[in-house]
PDB file of C-alpha atoms in Angstrom:
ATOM      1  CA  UNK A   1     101.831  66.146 170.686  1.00 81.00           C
ATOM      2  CA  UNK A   2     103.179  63.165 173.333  1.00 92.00           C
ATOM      3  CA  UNK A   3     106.454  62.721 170.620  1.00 96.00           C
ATOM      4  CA  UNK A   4     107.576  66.513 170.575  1.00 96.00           C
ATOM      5  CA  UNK A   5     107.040  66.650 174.805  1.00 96.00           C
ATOM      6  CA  UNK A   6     109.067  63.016 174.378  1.00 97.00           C
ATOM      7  CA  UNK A   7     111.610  64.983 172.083  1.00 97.00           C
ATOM      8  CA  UNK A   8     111.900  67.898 174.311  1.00 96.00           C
ATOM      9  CA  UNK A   9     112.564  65.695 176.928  1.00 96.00           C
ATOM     10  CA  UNK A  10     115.423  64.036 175.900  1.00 97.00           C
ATOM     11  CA  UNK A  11     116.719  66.834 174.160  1.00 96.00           C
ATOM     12  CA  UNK A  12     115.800  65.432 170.690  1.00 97.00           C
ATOM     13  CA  UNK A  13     115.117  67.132 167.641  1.00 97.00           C
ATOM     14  CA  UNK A  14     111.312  67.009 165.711  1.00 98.00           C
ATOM     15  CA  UNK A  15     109.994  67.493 162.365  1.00 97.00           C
ATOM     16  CA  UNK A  16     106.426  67.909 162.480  1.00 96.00           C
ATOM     17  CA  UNK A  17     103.427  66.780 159.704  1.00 94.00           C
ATOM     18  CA  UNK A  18     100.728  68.153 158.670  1.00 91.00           C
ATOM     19  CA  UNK A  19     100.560  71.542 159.865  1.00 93.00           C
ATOM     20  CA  UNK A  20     103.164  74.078 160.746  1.00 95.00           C
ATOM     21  CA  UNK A  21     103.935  73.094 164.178  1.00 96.00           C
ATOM     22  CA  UNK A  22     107.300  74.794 164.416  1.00 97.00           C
ATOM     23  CA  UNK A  23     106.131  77.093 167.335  1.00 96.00           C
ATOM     24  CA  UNK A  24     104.330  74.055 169.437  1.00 95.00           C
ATOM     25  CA  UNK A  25     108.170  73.771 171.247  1.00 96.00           C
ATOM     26  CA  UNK A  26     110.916  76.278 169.956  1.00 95.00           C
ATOM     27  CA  UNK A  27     114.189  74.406 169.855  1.00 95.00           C
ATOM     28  CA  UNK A  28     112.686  71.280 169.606  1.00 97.00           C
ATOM     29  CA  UNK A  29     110.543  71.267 166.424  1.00 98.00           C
ATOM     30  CA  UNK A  30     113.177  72.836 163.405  1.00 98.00           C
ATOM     31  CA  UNK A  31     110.558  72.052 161.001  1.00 98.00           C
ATOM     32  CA  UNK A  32     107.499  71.055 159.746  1.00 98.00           C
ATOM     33  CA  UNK A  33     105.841  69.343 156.415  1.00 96.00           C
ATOM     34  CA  UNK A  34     102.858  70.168 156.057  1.00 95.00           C
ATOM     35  CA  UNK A  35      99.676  70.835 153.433  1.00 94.00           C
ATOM     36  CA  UNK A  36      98.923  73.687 151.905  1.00 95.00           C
ATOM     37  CA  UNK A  37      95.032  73.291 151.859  1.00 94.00           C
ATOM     38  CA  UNK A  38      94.317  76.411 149.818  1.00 96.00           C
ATOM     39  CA  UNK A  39      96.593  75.157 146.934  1.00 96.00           C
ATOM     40  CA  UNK A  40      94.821  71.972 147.450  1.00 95.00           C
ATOM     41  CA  UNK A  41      91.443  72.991 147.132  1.00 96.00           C
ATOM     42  CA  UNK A  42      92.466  74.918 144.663  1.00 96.00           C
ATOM     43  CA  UNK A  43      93.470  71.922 142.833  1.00 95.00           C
ATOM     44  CA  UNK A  44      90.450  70.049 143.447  1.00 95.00           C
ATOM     45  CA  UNK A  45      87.982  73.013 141.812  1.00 96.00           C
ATOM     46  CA  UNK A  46      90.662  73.400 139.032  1.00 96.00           C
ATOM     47  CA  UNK A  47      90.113  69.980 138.103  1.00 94.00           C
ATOM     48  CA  UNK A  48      86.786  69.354 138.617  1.00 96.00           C
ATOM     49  CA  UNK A  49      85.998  72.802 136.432  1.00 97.00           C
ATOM     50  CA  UNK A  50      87.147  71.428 133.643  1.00 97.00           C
ATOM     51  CA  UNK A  51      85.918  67.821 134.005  1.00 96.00           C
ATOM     52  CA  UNK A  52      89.128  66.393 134.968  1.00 94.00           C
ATOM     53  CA  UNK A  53      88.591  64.953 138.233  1.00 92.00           C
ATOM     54  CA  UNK A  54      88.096  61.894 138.013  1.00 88.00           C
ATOM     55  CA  UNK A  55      85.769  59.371 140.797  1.00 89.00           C
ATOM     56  CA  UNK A  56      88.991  58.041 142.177  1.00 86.00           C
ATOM     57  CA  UNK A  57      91.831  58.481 144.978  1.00 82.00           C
ATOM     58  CA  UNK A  58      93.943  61.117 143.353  1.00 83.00           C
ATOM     59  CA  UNK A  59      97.421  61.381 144.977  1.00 81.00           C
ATOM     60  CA  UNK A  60      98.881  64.561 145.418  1.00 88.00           C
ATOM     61  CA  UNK A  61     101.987  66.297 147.147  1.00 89.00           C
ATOM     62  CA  UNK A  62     105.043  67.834 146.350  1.00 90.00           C
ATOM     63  CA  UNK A  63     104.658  68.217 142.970  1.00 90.00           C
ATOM     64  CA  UNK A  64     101.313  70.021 143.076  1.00 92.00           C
ATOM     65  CA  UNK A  65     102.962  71.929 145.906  1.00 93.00           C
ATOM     66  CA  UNK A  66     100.464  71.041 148.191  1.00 94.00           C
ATOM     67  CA  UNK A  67     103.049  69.642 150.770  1.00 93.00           C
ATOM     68  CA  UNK A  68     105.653  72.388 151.668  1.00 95.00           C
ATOM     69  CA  UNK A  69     107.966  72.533 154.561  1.00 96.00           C
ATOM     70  CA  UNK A  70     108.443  75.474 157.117  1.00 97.00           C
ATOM     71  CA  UNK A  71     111.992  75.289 158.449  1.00 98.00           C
ATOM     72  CA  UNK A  72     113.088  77.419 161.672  1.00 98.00           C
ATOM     73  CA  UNK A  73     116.567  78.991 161.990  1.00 97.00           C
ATOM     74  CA  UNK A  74     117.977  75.872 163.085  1.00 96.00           C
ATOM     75  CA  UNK A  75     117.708  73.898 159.755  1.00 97.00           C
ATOM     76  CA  UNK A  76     120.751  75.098 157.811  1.00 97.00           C
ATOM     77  CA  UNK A  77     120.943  76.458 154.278  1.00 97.00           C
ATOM     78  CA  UNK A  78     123.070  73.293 153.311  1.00 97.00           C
ATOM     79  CA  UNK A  79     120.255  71.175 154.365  1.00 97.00           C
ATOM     80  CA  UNK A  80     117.355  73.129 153.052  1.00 97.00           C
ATOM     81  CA  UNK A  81     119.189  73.329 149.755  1.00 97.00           C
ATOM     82  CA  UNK A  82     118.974  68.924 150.153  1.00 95.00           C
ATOM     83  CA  UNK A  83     115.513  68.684 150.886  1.00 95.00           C
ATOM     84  CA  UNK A  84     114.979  70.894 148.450  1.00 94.00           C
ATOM     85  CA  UNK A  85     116.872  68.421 145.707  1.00 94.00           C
ATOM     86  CA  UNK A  86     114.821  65.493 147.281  1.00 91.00           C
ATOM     87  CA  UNK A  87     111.477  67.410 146.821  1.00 92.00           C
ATOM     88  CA  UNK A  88     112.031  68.586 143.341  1.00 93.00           C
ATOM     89  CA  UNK A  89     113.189  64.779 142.557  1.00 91.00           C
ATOM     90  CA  UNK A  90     110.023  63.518 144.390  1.00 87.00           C
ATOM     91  CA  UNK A  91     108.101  65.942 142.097  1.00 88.00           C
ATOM     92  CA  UNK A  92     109.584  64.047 138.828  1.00 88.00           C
ATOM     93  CA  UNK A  93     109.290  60.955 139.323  1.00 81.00           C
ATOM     94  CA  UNK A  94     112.700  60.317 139.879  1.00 84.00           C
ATOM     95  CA  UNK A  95     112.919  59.363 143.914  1.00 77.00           C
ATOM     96  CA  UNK A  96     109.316  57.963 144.819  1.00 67.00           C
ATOM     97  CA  UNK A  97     106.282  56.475 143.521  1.00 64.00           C
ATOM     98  CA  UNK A  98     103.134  56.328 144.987  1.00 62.00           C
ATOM     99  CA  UNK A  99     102.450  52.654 145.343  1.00 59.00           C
ATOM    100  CA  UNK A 100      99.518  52.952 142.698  1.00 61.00           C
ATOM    101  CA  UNK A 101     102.250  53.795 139.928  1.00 61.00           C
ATOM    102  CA  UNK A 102     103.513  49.655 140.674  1.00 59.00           C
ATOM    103  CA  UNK A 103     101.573  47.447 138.403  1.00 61.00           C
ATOM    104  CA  UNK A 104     102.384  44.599 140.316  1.00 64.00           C
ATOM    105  CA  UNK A 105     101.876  44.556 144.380  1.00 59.00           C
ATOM    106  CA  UNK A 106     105.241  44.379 145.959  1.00 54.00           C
ATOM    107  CA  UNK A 107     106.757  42.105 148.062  1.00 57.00           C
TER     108      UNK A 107
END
């Protein structure tokens, strides 16, 4: 938590990761990603029920809706409404790969 008491200090603003941490310093954290671990686990048993889950890292995120964002009032509707675009082209493919999906290591 040293980065949001660095934020606060110099009046910065701080998304946080991993978990909601929107109420660890109101006005200073407008948002958080974070994972949904019910919709994860969820996954996981889902998968493995029906033999699909394979011995292997499986990446998942966004488009499992396993990472979701908590905003406060201080994110506006007109950025929301932008993560929301980047999240949904995340989800398709269209803005991000993991680094698995590269058949070739990049330089």
């Amino acid at each position: 938590l040293g980065a949001i008491q660095a934020c606060k200090e110099k009046g910065a603003k701080f998304v946080g990761f991993a978990s909601n941490q929107n109420d660890v310093a109101p006005g200073t954290v407008v948002a958080s990603v974070y994972m949904d671990f019910g919709t994860m686990y969820k996954w996981v048993v889902e998968r493995f029920m029906a033999g699909k889950l394979e011995p292997v890292v499986n990446e998942v995120g966004i488009a499992q809706d396993i990472f979701k964002v908590a905003y406060t009032d201080q994110v506006p509707e007109s950025v929301r409404e932008l993560v929301e675009q980047a999240a949904a082209a995340i989800a398709n493919g269209e803005l991000l790969k993991f680094l698995s999906q590269f058949p070739e290591p990049l330089d």
